[in-house]
GROMACS .gro file of C-alpha atoms in nm:
model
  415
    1UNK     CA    1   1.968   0.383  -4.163
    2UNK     CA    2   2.159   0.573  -4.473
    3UNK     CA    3   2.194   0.890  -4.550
    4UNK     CA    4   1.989   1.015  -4.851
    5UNK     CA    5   2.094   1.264  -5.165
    6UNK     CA    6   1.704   1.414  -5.070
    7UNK     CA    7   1.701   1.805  -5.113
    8UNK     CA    8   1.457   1.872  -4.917
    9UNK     CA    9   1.412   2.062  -4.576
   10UNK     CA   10   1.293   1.951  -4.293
   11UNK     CA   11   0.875   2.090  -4.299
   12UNK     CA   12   0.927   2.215  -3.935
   13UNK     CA   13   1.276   2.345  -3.832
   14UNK     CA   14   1.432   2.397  -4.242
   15UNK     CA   15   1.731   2.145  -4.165
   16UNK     CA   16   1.840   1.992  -4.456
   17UNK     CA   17   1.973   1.705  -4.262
   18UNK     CA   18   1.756   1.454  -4.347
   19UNK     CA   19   1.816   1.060  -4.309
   20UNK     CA   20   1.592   0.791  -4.480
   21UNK     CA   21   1.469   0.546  -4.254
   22UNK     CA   22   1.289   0.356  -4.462
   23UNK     CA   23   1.201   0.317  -4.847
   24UNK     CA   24   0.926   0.190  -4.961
   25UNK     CA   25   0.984   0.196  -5.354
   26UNK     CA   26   0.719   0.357  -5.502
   27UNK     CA   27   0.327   0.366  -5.477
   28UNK     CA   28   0.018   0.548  -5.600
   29UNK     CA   29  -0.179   0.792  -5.385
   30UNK     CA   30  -0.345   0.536  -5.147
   31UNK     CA   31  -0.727   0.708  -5.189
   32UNK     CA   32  -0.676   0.737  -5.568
   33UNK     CA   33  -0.990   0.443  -5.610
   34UNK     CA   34  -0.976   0.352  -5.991
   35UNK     CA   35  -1.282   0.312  -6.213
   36UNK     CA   36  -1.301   0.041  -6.480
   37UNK     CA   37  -1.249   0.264  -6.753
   38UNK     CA   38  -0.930   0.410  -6.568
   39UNK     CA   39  -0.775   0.050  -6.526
   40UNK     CA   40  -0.576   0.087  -6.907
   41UNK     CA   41  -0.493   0.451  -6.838
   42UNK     CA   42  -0.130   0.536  -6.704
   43UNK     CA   43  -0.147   0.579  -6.348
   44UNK     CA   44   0.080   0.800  -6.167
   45UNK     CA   45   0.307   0.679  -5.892
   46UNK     CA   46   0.531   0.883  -5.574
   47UNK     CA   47   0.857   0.783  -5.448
   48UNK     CA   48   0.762   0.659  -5.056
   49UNK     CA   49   1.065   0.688  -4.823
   50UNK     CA   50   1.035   0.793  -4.461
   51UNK     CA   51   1.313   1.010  -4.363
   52UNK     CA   52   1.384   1.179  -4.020
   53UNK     CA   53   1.516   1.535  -3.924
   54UNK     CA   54   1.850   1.490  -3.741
   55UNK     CA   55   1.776   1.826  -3.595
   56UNK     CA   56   1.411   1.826  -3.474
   57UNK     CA   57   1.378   1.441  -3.483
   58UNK     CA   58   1.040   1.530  -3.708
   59UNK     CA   59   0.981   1.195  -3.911
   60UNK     CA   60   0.835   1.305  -4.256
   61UNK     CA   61   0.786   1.185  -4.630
   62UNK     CA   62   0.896   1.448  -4.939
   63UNK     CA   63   0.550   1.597  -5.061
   64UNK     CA   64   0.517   1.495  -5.442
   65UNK     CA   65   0.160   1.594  -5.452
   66UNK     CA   66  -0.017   1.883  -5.258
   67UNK     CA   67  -0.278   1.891  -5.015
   68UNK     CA   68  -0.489   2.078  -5.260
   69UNK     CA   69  -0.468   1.765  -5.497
   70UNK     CA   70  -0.513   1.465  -5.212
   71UNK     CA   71  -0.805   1.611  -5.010
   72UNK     CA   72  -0.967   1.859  -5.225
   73UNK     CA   73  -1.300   1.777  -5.409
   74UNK     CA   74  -1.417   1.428  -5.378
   75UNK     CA   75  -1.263   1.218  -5.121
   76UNK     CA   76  -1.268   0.827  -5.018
   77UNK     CA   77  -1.232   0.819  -4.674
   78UNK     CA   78  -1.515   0.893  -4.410
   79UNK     CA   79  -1.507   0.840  -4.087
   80UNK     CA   80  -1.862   0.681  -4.001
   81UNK     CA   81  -1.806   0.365  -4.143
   82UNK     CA   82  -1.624   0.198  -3.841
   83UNK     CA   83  -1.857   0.159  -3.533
   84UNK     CA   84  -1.559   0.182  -3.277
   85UNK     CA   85  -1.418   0.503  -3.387
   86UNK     CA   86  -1.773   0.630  -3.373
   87UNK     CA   87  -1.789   0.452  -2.994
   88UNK     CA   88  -1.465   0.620  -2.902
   89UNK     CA   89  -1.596   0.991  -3.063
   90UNK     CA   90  -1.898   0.950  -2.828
   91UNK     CA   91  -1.718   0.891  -2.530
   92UNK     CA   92  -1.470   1.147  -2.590
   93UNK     CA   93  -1.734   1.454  -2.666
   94UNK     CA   94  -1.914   1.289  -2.332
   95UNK     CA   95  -1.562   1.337  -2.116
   96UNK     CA   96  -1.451   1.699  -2.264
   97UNK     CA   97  -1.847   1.855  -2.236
   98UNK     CA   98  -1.805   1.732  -1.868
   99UNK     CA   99  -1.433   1.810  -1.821
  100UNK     CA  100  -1.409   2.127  -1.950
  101UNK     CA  101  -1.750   2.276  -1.881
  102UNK     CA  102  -1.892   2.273  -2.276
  103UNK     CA  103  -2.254   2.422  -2.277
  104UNK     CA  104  -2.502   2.620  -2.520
  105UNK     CA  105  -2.258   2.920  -2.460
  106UNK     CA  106  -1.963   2.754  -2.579
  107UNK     CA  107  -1.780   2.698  -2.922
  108UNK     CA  108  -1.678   2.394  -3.053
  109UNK     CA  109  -1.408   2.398  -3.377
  110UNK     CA  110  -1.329   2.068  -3.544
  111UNK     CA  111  -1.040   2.062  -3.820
  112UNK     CA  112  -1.046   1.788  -4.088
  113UNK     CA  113  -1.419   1.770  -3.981
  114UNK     CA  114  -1.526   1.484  -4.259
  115UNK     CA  115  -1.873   1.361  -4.237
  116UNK     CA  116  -1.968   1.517  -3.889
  117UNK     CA  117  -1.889   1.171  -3.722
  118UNK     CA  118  -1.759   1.398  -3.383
  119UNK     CA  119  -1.932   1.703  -3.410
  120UNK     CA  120  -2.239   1.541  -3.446
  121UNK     CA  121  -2.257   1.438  -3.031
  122UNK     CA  122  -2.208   1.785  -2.951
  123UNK     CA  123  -2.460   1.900  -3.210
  124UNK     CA  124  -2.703   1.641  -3.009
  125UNK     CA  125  -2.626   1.808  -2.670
  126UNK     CA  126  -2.691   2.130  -2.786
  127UNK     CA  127  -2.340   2.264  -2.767
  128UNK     CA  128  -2.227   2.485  -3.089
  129UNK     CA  129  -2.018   2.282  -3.306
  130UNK     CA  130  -1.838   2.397  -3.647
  131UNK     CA  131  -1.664   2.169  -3.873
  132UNK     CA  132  -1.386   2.267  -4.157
  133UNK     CA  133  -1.350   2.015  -4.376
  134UNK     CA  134  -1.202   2.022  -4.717
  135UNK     CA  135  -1.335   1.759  -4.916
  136UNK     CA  136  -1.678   1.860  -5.068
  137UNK     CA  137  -1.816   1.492  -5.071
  138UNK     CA  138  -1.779   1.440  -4.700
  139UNK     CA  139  -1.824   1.828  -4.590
  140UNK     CA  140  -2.197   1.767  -4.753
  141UNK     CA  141  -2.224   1.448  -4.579
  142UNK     CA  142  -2.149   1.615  -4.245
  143UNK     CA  143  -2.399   1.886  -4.330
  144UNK     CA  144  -2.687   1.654  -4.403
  145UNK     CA  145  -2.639   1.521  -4.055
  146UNK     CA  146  -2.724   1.869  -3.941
  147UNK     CA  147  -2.362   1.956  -3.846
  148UNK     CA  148  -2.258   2.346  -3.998
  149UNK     CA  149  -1.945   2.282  -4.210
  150UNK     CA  150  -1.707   2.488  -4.420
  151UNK     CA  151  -1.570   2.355  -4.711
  152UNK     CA  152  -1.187   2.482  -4.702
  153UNK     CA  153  -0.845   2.413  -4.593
  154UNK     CA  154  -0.729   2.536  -4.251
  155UNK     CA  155  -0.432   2.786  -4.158
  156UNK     CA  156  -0.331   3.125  -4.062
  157UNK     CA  157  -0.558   3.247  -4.347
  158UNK     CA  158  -0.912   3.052  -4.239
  159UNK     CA  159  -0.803   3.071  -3.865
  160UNK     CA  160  -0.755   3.504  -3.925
  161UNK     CA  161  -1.115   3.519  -4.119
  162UNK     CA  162  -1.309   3.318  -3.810
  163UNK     CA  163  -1.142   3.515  -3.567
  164UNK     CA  164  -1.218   3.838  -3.743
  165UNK     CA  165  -1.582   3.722  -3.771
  166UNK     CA  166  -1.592   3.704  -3.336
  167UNK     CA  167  -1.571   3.288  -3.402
  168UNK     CA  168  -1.300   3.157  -3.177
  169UNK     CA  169  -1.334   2.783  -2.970
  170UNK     CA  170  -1.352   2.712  -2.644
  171UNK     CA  171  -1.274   2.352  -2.739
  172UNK     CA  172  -1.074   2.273  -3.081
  173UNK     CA  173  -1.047   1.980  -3.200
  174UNK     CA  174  -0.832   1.752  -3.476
  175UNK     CA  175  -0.858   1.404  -3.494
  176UNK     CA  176  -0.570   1.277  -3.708
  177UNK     CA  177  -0.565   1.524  -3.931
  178UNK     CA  178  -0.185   1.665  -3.806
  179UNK     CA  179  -0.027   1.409  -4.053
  180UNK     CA  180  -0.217   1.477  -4.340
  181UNK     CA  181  -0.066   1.872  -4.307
  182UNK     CA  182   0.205   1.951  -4.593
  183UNK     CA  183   0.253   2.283  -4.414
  184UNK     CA  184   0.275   2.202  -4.052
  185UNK     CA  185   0.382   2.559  -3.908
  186UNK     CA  186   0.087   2.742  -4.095
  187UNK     CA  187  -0.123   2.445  -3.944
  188UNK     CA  188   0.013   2.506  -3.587
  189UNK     CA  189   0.027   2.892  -3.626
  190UNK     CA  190  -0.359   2.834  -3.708
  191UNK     CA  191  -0.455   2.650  -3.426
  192UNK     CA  192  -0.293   2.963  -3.221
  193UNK     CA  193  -0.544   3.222  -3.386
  194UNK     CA  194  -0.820   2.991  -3.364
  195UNK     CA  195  -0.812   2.934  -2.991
  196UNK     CA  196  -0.974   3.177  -2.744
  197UNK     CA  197  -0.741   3.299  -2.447
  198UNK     CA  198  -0.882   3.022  -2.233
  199UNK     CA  199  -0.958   2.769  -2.490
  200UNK     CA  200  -0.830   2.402  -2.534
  201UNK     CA  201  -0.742   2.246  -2.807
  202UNK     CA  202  -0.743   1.847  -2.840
  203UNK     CA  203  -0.525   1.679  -3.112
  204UNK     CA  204  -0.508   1.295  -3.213
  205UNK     CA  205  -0.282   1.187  -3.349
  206UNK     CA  206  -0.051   0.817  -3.376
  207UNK     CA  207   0.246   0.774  -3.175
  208UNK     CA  208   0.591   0.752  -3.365
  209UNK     CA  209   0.698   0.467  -3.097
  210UNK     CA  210   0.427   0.274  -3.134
  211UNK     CA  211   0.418   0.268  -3.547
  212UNK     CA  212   0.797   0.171  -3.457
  213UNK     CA  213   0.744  -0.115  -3.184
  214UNK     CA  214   0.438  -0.258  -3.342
  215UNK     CA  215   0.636  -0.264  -3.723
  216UNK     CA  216   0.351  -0.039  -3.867
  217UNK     CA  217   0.505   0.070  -4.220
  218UNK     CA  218   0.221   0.074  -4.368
  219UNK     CA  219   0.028   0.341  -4.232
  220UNK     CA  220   0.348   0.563  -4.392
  221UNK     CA  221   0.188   0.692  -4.729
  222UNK     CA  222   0.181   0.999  -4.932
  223UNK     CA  223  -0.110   1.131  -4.743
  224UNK     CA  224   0.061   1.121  -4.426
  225UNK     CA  225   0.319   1.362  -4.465
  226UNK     CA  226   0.497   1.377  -4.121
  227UNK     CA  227   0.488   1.132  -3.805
  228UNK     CA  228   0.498   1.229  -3.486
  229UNK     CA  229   0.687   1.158  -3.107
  230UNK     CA  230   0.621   1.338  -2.813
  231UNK     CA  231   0.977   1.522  -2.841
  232UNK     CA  232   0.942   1.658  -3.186
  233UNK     CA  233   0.525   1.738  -3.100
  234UNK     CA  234   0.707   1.970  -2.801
  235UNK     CA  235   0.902   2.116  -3.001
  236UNK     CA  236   0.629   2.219  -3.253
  237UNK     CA  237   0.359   2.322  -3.033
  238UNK     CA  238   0.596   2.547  -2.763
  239UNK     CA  239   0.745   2.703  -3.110
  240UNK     CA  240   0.418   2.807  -3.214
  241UNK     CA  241   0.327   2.892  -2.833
  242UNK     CA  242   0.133   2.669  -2.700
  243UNK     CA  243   0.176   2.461  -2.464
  244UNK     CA  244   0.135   2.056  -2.396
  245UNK     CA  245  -0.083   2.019  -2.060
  246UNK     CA  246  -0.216   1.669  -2.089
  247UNK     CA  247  -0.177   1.329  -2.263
  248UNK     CA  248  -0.356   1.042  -2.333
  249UNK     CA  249  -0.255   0.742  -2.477
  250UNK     CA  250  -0.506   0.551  -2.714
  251UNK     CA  251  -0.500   0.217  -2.875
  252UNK     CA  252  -0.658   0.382  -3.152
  253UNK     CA  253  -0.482   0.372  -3.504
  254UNK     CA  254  -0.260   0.097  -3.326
  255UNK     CA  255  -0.153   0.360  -3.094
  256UNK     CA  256  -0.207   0.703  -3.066
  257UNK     CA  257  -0.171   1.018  -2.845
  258UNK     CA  258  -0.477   1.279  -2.770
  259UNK     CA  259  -0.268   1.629  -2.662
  260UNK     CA  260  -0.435   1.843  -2.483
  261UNK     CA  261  -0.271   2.220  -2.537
  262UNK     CA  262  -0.367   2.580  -2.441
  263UNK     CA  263  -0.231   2.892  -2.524
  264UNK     CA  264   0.145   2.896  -2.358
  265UNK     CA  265   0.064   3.193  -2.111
  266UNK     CA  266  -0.253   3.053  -2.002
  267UNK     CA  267  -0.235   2.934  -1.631
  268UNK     CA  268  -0.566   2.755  -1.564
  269UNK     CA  269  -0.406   2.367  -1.630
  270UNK     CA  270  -0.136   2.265  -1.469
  271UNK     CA  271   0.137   2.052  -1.659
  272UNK     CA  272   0.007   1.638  -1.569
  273UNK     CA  273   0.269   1.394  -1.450
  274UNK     CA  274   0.170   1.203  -1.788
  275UNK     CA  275   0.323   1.486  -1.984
  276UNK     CA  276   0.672   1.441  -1.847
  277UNK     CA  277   0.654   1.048  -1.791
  278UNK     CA  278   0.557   0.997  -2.142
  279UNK     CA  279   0.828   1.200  -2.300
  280UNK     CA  280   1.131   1.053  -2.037
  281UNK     CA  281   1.029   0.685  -2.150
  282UNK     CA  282   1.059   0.865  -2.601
  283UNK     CA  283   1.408   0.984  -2.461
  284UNK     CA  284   1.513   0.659  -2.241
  285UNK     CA  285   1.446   0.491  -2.604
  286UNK     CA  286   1.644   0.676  -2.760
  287UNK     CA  287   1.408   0.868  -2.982
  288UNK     CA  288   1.618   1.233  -2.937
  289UNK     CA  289   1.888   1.036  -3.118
  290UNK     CA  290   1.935   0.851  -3.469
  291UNK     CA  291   1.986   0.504  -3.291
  292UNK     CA  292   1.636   0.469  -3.263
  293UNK     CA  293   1.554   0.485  -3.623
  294UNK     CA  294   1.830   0.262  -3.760
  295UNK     CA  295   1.686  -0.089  -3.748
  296UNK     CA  296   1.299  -0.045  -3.843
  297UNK     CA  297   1.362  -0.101  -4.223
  298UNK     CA  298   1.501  -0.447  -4.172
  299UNK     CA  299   1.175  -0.517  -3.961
  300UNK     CA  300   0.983  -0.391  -4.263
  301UNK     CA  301   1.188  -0.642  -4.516
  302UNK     CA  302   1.116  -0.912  -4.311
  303UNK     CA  303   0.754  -0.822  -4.293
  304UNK     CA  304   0.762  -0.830  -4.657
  305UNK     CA  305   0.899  -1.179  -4.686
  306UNK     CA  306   0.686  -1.316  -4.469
  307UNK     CA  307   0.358  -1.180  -4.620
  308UNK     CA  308   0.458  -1.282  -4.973
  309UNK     CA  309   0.577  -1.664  -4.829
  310UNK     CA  310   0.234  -1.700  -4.682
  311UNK     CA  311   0.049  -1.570  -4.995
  312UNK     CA  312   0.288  -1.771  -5.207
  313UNK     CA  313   0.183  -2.106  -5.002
  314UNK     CA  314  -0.184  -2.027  -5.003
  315UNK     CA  315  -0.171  -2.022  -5.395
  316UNK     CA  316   0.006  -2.329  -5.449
  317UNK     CA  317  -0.246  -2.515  -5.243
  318UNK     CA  318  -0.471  -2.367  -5.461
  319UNK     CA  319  -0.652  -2.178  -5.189
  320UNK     CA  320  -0.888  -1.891  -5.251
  321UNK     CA  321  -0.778  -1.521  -5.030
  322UNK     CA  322  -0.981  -1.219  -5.064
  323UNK     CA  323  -0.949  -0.873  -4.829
  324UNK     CA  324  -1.129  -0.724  -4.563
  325UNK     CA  325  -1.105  -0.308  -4.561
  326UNK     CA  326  -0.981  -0.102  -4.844
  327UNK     CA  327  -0.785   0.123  -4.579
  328UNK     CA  328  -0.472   0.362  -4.743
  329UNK     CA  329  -0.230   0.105  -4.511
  330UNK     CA  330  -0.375  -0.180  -4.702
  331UNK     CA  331  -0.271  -0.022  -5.012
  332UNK     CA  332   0.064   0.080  -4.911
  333UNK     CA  333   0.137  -0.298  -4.790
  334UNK     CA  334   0.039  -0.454  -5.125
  335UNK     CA  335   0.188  -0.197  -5.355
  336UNK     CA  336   0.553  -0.224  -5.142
  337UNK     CA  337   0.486  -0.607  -5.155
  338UNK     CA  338   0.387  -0.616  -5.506
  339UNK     CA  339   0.088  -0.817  -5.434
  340UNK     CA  340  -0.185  -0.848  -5.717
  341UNK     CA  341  -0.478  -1.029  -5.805
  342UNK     CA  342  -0.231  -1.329  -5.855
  343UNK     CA  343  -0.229  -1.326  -5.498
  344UNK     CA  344  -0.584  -1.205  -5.353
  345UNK     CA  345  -0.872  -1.232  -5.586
  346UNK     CA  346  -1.059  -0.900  -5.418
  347UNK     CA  347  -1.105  -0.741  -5.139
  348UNK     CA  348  -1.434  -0.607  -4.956
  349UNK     CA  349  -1.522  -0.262  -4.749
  350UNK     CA  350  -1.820  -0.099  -4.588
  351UNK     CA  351  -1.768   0.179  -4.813
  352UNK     CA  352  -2.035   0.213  -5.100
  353UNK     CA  353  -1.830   0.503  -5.244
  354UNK     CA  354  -1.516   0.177  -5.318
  355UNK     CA  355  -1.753  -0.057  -5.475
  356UNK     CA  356  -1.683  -0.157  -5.820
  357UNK     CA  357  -1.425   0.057  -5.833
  358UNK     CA  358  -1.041  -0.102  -5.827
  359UNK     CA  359  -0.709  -0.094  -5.553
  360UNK     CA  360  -0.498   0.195  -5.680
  361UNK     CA  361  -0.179   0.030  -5.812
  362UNK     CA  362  -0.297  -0.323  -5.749
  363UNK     CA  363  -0.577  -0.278  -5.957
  364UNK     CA  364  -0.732  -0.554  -5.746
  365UNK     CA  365  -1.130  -0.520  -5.747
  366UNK     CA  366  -1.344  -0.437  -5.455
  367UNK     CA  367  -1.713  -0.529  -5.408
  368UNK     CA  368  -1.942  -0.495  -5.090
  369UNK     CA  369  -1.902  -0.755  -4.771
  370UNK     CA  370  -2.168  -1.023  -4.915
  371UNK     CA  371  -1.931  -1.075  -5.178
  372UNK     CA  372  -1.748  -1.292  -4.944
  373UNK     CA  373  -2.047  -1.581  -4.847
  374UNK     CA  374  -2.060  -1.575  -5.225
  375UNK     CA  375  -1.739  -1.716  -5.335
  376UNK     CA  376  -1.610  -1.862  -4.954
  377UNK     CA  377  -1.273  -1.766  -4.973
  378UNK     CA  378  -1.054  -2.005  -4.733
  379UNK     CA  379  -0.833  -1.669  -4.590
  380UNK     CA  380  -0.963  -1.302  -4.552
  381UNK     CA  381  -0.656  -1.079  -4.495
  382UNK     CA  382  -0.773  -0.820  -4.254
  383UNK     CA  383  -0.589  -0.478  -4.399
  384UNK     CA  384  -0.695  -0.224  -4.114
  385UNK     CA  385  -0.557  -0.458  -3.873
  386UNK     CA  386  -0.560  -0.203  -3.602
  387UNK     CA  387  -0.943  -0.278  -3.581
  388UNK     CA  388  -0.907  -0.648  -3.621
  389UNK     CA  389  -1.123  -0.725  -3.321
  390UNK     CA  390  -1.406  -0.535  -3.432
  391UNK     CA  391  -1.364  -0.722  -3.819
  392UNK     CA  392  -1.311  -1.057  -3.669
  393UNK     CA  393  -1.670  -1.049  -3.478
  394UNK     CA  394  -1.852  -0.925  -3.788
  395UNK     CA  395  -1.710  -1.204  -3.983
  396UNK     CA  396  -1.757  -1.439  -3.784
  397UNK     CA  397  -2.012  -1.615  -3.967
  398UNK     CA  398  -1.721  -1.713  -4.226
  399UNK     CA  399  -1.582  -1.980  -3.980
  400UNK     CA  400  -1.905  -2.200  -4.136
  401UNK     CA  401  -1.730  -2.279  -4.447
  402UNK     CA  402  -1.386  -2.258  -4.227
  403UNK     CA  403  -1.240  -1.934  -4.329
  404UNK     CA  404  -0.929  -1.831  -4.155
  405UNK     CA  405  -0.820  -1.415  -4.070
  406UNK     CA  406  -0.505  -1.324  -4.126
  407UNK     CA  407  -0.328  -1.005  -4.070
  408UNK     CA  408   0.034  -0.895  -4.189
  409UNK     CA  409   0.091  -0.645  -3.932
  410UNK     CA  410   0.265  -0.682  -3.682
  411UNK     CA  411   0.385  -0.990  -3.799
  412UNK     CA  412   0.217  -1.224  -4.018
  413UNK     CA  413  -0.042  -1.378  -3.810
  414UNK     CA  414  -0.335  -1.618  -3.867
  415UNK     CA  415  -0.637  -1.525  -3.604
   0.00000   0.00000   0.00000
């Protein structure tokens, strides 16, 4: 880990000692989808390094490009398009509603709402729901579902003009949306506002240690702008004062937390046992200090070698690879690798809002699933390898022509 000429300040605490932990060269905005016509235009690219706040142990990215820019308008990502996370939505309305009491008389808040894929169960039982959401494209598909949505950004400002209309949540919720926040404190301060006296709010959102111990660079983009432990997420939350009653950990994302927080002077949950376990095992690691950040960009390196060695081999034996999932850590891992269509012909997703429409740096072309029993590629590299197991079953009519899965992450493995 080196130290780093950034001038930035650290989006939480202000300290200007920041240390890169890793660098990543440079890439495009990883949702930035590129139409034919835009392939010969110039195309605008961010410096990536991750650095982390010696002061607040806050792991972050310099913004080069504002919220405003990234999720305003038209945006490529919804959330509907992967049955599991739609599995693991259901069950989680289905445990709050009966945890926390939710009926007709209560008031549910989601942030970062997109296409209603949460609020949607709660709509269904009856239970007042309210998205904010600030991409138009998704915010309409979440209202054609029959789930009330408002298209803006959230902070002090939206929280203050709910609150002043008598609209405050029981439950509030935000499902990795804490990363994609360029102005964390106004975020936080927000979520304060938003909350009545007795309300709970539930965030998601990935676990530094686990991006870490599993080797997960790429899901560090500019879209993600910090990443967050237990012992920085403290720190935050009691700041802003509220307070961090439960945890859950989640093998979403390839790892995640769900925080459960109410206001800091609110005594109706008692601190879990989880709460403090959790955050002894982040300091026992060593994740208060700057040891723990000092070997992950040799992991990453390695990674990188081993990626291009495979693809490298697969060409020479003049074997065909195409891509499942046109995920924003897909594109980070083939921009830092440098990986073209000299390496994978094109990839396929879900998504009918990515089809004919071009890899953002890569320029490599992506076309609907069938594409692949067209052309039989002999390896399909999985790019949102964190649901690899749900992938592998739906393709696994491609072992008939003897297709082989492969993911990068981790480590370069063939399924």
């Amino acid at each position: 880990m080196k130290n780093t000429d950034s001038k930035s300040k650290c989006r939480f605490c202000g300290s200007t000692r920041l240390t890169s932990v890793v660098d990543l060269g440079k890439s495009p905005l990883c949702e930035s989808f590129l139409t034919a016509e835009q392939l010969s235009e110039p195309e605008s690219f961010y410096k990536l390094q991750a650095f982390v706040c010696e002061d607040c142990f806050l792991v972050q990215v310099e913004e080069h490009v504002s919220g405003e820019q990234i999720f305003g308008g038209d945006y490529a990502y919804f959330s509907s398009f992967s049955d599991s996370w739609l599995a693991h939505c259901r069950l989680f309305a289905e445990q709050v509603t009966q945890r926390f009491k939710l009926d007709a008389s209560s008031q549910v808040i989601e942030l970062a709402s997109n296409d209603g894929y949460l609020l949607q169960n709660f709509v269904a039982d009856g239970i007042p729901a309210l998205g904010i959401e600030p991409a138009e494209n998704v915010a309409k598909a979440a209202i054609e579902k029959g789930v009330p949505t408002l298209v803006k950004f959230f902070g002090v400002k939206t929280a203050e003009e709910l609150s002043g209309e008598g609209i405050q949540a029981d439950l509030l919720c935000a499902n990795n949306v804490l990363a994609h926040v360029p102005d964390l404190n106004d975020f936080v301060a927000g979520i304060k506002i938003a909350l009545k006296p007795t309300g709970v709010a539930t965030i998601e959102c990935p676990h530094l240690m686990r991006l870490f111990e599993g080797n997960q660079f790429d899901t560090i983009y500019q879209e993600h702008y910090c990443y967050f432990s237990i012992h920085a997420l403290k720190n935050i939350f009691g700041h802003h004062g509220l307070e961090m009653f439960d945890i859950e950990e989640l093998e979403t994302h390839g790892g995640s937390l769900r925080l459960y927080l109410h206001h800091t002077e609110d005594n109706s949950h008692k601190v879990t046992e989880n709460v403090h376990r959790l955050h002894n095992i982040e300091i026992e690691k060593g994740y208060d200090t700057a040891d723990a950040y000092s070997s992950f960009e040799e992991r990453v390196h390695a990674t990188k070698r081993n990626f291009l060695e495979f693809l490298i081999d697969a060409k020479r034996n003049n074997k065909q690879v195409a891509g499942y999932g046109a995920p924003g850590k897909g594109n980070t891992l083939l921009n830092y690798c440098g990986v073209r269509t000299d390496f994978i012909d094109y990839v396929v997703d879900r998504n009918p809002y990515k089809h004919g429409k071009y890899l953002p740096g890569t320029h490599i072309p992506i076309y609907p699933p069938e594409q692949l029993a067209m052309t039989k590629p002999d390896y399909i590299v999985i790019m949102p390898w964190n649901l690899k197991d749900e992938i592998a079953a739906q393709l696994d009519y491609t072992k008939s022509w003897g297709a082989k899965l492969v993911v990068a992450i981790p480590e370069l493995t063939i399924l």
